[in-house]
CSV table of C-alpha atoms in Angstrom, one decimal:
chain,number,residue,atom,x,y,z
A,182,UNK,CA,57.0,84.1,135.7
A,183,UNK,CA,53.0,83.4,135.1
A,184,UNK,CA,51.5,81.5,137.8
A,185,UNK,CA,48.3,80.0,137.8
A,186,UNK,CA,46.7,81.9,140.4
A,187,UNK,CA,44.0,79.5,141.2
A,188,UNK,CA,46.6,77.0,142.3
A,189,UNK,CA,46.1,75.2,145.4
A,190,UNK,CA,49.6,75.3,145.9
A,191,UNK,CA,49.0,79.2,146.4
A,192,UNK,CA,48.5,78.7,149.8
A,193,UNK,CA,51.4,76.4,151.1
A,194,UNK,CA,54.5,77.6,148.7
A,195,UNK,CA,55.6,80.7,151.0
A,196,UNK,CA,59.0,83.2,150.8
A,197,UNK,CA,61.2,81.0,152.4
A,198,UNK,CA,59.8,77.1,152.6
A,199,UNK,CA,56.7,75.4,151.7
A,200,UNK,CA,53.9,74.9,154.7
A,201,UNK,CA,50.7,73.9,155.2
A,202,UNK,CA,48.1,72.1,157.0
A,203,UNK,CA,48.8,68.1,156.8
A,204,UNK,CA,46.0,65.9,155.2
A,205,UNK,CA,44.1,69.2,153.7
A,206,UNK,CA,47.1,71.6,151.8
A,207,UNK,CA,50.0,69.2,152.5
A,208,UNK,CA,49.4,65.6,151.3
A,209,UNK,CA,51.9,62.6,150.3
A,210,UNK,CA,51.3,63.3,147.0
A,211,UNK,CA,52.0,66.9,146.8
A,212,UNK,CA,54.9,66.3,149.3
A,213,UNK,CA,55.9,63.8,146.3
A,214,UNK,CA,55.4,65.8,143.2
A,215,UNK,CA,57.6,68.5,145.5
A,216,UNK,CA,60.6,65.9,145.6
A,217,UNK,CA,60.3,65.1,142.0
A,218,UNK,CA,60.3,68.8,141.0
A,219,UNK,CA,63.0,69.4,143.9
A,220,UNK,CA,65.3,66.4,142.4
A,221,UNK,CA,64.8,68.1,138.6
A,222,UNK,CA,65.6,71.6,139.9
A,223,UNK,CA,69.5,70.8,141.9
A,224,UNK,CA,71.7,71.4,139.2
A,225,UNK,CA,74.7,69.4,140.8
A,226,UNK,CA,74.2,65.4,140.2
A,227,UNK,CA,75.3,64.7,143.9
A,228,UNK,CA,73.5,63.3,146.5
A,229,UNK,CA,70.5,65.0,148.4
A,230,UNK,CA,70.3,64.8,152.2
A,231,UNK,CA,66.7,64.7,153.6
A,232,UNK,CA,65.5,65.0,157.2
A,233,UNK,CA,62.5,65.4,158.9
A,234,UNK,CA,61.3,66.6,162.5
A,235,UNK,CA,59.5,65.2,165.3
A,236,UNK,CA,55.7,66.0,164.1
A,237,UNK,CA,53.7,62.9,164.0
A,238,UNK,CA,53.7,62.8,160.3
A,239,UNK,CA,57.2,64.3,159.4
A,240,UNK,CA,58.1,60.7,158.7
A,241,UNK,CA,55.6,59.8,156.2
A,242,UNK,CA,56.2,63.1,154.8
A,243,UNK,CA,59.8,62.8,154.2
A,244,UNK,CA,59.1,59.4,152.8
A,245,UNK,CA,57.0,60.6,150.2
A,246,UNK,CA,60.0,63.1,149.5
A,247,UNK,CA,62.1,60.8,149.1
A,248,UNK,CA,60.3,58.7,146.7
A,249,UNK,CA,59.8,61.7,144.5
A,250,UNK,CA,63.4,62.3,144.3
A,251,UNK,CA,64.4,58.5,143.6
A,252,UNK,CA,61.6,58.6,141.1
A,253,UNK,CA,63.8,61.4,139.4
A,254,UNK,CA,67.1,59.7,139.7
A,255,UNK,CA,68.4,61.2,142.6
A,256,UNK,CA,70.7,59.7,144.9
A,257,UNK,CA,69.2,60.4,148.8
A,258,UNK,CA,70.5,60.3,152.1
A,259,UNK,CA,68.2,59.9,154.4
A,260,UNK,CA,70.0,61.9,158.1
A,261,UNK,CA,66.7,60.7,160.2
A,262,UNK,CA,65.0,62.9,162.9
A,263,UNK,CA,67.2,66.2,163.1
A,264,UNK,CA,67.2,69.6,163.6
A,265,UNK,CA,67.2,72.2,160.7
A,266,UNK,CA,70.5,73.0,160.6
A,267,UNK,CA,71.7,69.5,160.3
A,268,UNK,CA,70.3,69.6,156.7
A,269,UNK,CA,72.6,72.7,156.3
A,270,UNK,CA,75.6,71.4,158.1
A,271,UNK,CA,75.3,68.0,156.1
A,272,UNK,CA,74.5,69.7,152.8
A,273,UNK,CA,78.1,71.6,153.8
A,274,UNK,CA,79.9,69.0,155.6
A,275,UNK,CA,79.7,66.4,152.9
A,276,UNK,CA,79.9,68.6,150.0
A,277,UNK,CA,76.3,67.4,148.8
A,278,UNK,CA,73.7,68.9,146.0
A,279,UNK,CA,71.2,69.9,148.2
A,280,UNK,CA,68.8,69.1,151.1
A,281,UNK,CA,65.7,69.3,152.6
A,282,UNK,CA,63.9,69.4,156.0
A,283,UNK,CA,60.1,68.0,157.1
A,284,UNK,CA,59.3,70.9,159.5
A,285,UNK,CA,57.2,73.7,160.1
A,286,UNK,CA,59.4,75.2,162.6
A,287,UNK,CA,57.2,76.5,165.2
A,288,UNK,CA,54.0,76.4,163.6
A,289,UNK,CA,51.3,74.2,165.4
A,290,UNK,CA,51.1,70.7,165.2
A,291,UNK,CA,48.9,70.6,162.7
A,292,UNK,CA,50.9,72.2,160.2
A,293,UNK,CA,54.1,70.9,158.4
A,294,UNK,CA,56.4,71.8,155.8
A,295,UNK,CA,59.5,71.6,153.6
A,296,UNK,CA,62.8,73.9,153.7
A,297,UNK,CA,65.3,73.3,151.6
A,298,UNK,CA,68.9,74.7,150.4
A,299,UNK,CA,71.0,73.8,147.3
A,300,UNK,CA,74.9,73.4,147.5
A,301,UNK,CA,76.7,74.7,150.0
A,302,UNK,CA,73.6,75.7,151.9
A,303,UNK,CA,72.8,78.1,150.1
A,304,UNK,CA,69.2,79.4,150.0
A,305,UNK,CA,66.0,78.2,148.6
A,306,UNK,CA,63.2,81.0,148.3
A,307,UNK,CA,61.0,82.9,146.1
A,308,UNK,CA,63.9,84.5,144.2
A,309,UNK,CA,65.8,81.9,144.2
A,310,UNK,CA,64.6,78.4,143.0
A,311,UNK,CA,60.9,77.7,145.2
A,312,UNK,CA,58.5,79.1,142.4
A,313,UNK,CA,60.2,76.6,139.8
A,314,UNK,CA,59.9,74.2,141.5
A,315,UNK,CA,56.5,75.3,142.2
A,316,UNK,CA,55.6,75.9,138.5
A,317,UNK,CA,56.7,72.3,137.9
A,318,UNK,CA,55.0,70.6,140.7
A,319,UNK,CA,51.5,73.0,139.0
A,320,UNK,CA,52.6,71.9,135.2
A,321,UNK,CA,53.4,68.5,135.7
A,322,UNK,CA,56.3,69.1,134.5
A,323,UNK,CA,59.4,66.4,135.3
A,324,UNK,CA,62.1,65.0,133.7
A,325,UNK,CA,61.8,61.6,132.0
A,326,UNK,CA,64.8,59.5,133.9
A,327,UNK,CA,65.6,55.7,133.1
A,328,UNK,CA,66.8,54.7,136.0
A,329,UNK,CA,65.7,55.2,140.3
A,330,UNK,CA,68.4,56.7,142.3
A,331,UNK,CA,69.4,55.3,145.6
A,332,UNK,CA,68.5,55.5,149.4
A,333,UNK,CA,71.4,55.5,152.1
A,334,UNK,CA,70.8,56.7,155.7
A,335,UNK,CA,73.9,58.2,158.0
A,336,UNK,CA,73.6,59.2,161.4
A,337,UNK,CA,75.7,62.8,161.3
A,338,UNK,CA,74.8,63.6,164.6
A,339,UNK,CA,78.7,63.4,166.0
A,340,UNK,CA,80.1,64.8,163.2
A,341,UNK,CA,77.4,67.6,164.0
A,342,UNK,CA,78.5,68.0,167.6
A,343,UNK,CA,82.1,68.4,166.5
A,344,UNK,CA,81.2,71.0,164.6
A,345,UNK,CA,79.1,73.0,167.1
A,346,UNK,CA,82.3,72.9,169.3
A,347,UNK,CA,84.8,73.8,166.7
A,348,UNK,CA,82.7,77.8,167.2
A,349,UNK,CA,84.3,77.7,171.1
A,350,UNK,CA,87.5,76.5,173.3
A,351,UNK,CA,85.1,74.4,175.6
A,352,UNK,CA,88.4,74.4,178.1
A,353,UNK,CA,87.9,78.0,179.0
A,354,UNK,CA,84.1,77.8,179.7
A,355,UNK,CA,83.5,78.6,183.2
A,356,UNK,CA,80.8,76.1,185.2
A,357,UNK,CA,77.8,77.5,184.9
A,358,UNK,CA,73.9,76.2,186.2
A,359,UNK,CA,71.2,77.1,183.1
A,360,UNK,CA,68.2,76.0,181.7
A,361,UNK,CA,67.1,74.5,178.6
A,362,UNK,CA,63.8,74.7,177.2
A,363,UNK,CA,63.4,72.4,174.1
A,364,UNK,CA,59.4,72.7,173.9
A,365,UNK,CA,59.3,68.8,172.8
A,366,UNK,CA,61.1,70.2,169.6
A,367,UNK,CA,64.3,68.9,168.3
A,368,UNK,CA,66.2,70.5,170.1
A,369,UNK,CA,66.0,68.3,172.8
A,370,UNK,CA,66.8,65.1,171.4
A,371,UNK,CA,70.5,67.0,170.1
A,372,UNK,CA,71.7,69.2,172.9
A,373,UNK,CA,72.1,66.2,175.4
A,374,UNK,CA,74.9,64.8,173.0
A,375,UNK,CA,77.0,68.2,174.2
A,376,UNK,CA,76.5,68.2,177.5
A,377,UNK,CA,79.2,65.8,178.4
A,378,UNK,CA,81.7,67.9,176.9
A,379,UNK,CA,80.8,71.2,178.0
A,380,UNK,CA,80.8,72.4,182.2
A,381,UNK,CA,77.4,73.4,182.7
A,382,UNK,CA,74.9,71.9,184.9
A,383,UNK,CA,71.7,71.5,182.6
A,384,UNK,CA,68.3,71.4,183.6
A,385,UNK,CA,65.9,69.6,181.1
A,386,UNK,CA,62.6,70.5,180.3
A,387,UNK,CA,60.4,69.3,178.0
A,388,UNK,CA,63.1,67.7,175.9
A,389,UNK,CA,60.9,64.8,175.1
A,390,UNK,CA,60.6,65.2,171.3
A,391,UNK,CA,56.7,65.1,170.6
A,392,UNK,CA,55.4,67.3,167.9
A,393,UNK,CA,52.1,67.5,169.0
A,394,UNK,CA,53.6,70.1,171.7
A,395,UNK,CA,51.6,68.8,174.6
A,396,UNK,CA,53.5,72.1,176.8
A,397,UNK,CA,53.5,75.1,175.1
A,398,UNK,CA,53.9,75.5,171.0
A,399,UNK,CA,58.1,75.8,170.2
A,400,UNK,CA,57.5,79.4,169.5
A,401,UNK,CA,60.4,81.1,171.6
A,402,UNK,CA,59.5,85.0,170.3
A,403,UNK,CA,56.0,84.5,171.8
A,404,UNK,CA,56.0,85.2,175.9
A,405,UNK,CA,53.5,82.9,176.9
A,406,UNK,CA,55.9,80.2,175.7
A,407,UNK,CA,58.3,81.6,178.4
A,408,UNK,CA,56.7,81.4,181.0
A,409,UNK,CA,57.7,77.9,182.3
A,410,UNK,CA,61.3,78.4,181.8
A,411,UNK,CA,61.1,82.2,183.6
A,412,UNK,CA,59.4,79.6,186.4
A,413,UNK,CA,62.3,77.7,186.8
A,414,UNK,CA,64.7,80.4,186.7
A,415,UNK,CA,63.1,82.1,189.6
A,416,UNK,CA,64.1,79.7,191.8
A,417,UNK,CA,67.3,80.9,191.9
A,418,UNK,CA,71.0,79.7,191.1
A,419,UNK,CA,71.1,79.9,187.4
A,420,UNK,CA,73.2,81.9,185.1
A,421,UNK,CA,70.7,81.7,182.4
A,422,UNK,CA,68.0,79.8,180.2
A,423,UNK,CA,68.1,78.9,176.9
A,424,UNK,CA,64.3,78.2,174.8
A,425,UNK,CA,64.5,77.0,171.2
A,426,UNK,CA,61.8,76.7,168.8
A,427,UNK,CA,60.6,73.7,167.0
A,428,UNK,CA,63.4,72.4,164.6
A,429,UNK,CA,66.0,73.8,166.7
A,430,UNK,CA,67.3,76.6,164.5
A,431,UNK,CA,65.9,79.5,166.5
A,432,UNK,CA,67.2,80.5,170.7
A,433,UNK,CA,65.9,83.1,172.3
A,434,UNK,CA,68.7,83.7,175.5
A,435,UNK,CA,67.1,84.5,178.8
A,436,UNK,CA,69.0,86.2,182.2
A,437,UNK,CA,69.6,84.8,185.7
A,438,UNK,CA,66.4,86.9,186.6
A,439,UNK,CA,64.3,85.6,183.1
A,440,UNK,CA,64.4,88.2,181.0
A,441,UNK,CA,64.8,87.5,177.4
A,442,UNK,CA,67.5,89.1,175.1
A,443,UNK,CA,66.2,90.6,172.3
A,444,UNK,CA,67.8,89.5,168.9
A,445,UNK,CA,69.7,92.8,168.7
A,446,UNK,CA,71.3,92.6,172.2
A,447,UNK,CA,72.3,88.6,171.4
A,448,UNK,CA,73.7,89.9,167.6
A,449,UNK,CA,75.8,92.5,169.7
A,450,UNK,CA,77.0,89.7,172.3
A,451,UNK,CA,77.7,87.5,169.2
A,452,UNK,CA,79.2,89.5,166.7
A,453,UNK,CA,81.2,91.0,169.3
A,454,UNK,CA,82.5,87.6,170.3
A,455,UNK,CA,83.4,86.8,166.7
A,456,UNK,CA,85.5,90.0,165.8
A,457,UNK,CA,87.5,89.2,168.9
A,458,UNK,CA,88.6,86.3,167.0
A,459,UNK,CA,88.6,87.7,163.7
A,460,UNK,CA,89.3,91.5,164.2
A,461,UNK,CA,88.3,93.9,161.4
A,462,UNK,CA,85.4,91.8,160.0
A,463,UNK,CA,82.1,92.3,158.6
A,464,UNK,CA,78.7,91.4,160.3
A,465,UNK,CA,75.1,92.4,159.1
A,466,UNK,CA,72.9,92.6,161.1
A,467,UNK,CA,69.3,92.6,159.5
A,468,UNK,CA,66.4,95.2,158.9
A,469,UNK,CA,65.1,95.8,162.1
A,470,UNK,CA,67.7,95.2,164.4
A,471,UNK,CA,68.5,97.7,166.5
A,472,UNK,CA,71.3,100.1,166.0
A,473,UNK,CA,72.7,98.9,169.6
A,474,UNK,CA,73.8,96.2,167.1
A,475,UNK,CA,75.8,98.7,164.9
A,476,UNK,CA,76.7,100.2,167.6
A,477,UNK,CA,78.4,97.0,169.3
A,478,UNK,CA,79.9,96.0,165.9
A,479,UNK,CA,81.7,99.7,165.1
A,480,UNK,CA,82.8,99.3,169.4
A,481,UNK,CA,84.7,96.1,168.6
A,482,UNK,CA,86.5,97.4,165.6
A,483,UNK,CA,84.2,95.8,163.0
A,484,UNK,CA,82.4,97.0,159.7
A,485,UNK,CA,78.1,96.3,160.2
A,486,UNK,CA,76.5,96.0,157.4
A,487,UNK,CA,72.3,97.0,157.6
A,488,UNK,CA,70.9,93.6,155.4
A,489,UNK,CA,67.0,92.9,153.9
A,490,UNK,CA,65.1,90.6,156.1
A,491,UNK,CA,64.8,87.0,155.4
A,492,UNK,CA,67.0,84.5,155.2
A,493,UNK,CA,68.0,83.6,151.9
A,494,UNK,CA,68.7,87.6,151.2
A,495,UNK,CA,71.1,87.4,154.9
A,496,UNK,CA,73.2,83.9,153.2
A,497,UNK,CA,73.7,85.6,150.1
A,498,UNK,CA,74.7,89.2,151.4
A,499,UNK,CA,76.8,86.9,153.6
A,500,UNK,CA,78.6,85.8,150.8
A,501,UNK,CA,78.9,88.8,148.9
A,502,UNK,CA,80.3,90.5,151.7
A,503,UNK,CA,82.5,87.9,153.3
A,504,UNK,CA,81.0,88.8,156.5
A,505,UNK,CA,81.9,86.8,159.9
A,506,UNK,CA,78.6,86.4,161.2
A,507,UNK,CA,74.8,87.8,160.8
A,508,UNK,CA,72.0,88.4,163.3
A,509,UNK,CA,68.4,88.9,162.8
A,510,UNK,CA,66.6,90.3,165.2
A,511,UNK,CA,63.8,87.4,164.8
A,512,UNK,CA,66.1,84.9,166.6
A,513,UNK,CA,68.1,83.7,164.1
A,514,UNK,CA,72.1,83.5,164.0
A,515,UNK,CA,74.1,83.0,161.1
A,516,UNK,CA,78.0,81.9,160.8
A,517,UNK,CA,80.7,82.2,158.3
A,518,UNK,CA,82.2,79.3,158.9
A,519,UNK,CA,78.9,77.5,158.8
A,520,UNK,CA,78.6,77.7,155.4
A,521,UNK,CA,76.9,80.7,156.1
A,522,UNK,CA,73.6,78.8,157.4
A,523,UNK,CA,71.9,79.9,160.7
A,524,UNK,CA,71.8,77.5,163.5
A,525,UNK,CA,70.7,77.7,167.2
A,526,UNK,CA,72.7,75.9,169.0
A,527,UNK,CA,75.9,76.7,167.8
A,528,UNK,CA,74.6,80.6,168.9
């Protein structure tokens, strides 16, 4: 497809999501046009779900969203402040057309953005929908519609926390003492609704949503971001540490002593743990994982299948494959049975 190559949207429409820097790449308007062209795009006439992060202007952004996709006709439902895989668990759970997400992940606070998935959570990238939408947002180019759609909001956050716990028999988890580190992301304001229900002694830090990241930026793969957590866990008594990034779709799984798992250990621990459950099954395991990952996967009885990078190339393969599970090496976790979308707490 011809692109203008001038465009300004150039810079902010990426492989995977749209981001930017708020106020200068990323305004109201764009973030408005993007909904409209989002809302013509979906196929399915169902509802949308939209939800945004904890950024100081992911409100206002997801606003503007949602006007853009009323302004097209399209039925929303607004799910609040969540983390990314809500959108895909929503999108899933409640059989919807599509969704999108206000976040740019780990990026500084400065910066937001816009993921989104289609039915089923499936992807949204480059090859698969983002430079129409794109070209329509550059083109002007949106349907004439009679008649606004409609704004609900839900509150899926139990539903949500049901689901997490439908991956594990939370009776035959031993008591354990870890720590969390939700670096002011989204995580944070989520993971305290499992606690309750699940025997391990948490310790909190920086679970105060505040997307200005007044810590250390919600960037779990770089080790400076670490350091606090490593901090706690060397005072002793813990089993292990947990860090997430920004919208909560990305852990990174420390040791007792604070030393991080790589992605390919953690896909080995996981897809292990999954063909227990469902012996004989496929797992892929992405580009640059480490062939300890193939190796775990051919030790448990399992078929491993070596998968591009990227995340709407891992949900698709997923799918074509009928695989169990998928690791990236990056930090990101995908599961069968949730609708093939990544998520980091449920890893």
């Amino acid at each position: 497809m011809g692109l203008n190559m001038s465009s300004p949207l150039d810079n902010i429409f990426l492989a995977y999501d749209v981001r930017g820097k708020v106020g200068t790449e990323l305004t109201p308007s764009t973030v408005r046009d993007i909904g409209r062209a989002f809302g013509d795009w979906l196929e399915l006439r169902k509802p949308i779900a939209v939800g945004y992060d904890m950024r100081p202007d992911s409100a206002e952004l997801a606003n503007s969203l949602i006007e853009g996709l009323l302004q097209q006709g399209r039925d929303v439902i607004d799910i609040g402040r969540v983390t990314s895989d809500m959108i895909y668990f929503a999108v899933g759970k409640y059989d919807l057309a599509g969704g999108a997400m206000i976040t740019a992940s780990h990026n500084p606070g400065e910066y937001n953005g816009i993921k989104f998935c289609r039915e089923q959570a499936k992807a949204v990238g480059v090859e698969s929908g983002l430079l129409d939408i794109k070209k329509a947002c550059e083109l002007q180019d949106f349907k004439e519609v009679g008649q606004e759609g409609s704004r609900t909001s839900q509150d899926v956050s139990d539903d949500w926390v049901q689901h997490v716990l439908s991956f594990i028999d939370a009776s035959t988890l031993q008591p354990l003492k870890i720590a969390v580190d939700a670096g002011n992301g989204m995580a944070g304001a989520i993971f305290p609704k499992l606690e309750p229900v699940i025997p391990f002694a948490v310790t909190e830090m920086y679970f105060e949503p505040d997307g200005t990241f007044p810590n250390h930026i919600a960037n779990p793969l770089e080790p400076k971001n670490l350091v606090d957590l490593q901090t706690e866990l060397s005072k002793g008594g813990y089993s292990a540490g947990v860090a997430f990034d920004g919208d909560g779709d990305r852990a990174v799984l420390l040791d007792e002593k604070g030393e991080p798992l790589s992605g390919t250990v953690m896909t080995a621990i996981l897809a292990g743990y999954f063909l227990d459950k469902y012996p004989g099954s496929t797992v892929l395991c992405n580009a640059i994982c480490g062939q300890a990952a193939h190796d775990a996967v051919s030790a448990s009885g399992g078929n491993s299948i070596r998968t591009k990078v990227g995340h709407s190339f891992i949900k698709a393969d997923m799918r074509k494959y009928d695989a169990i599970f998928a690791g990236e090496h990056s930090g990101h976790y995908y599961f069968k049975d949730n609708w093939c979308a990544d998520s980091g707490l449920i890893a």
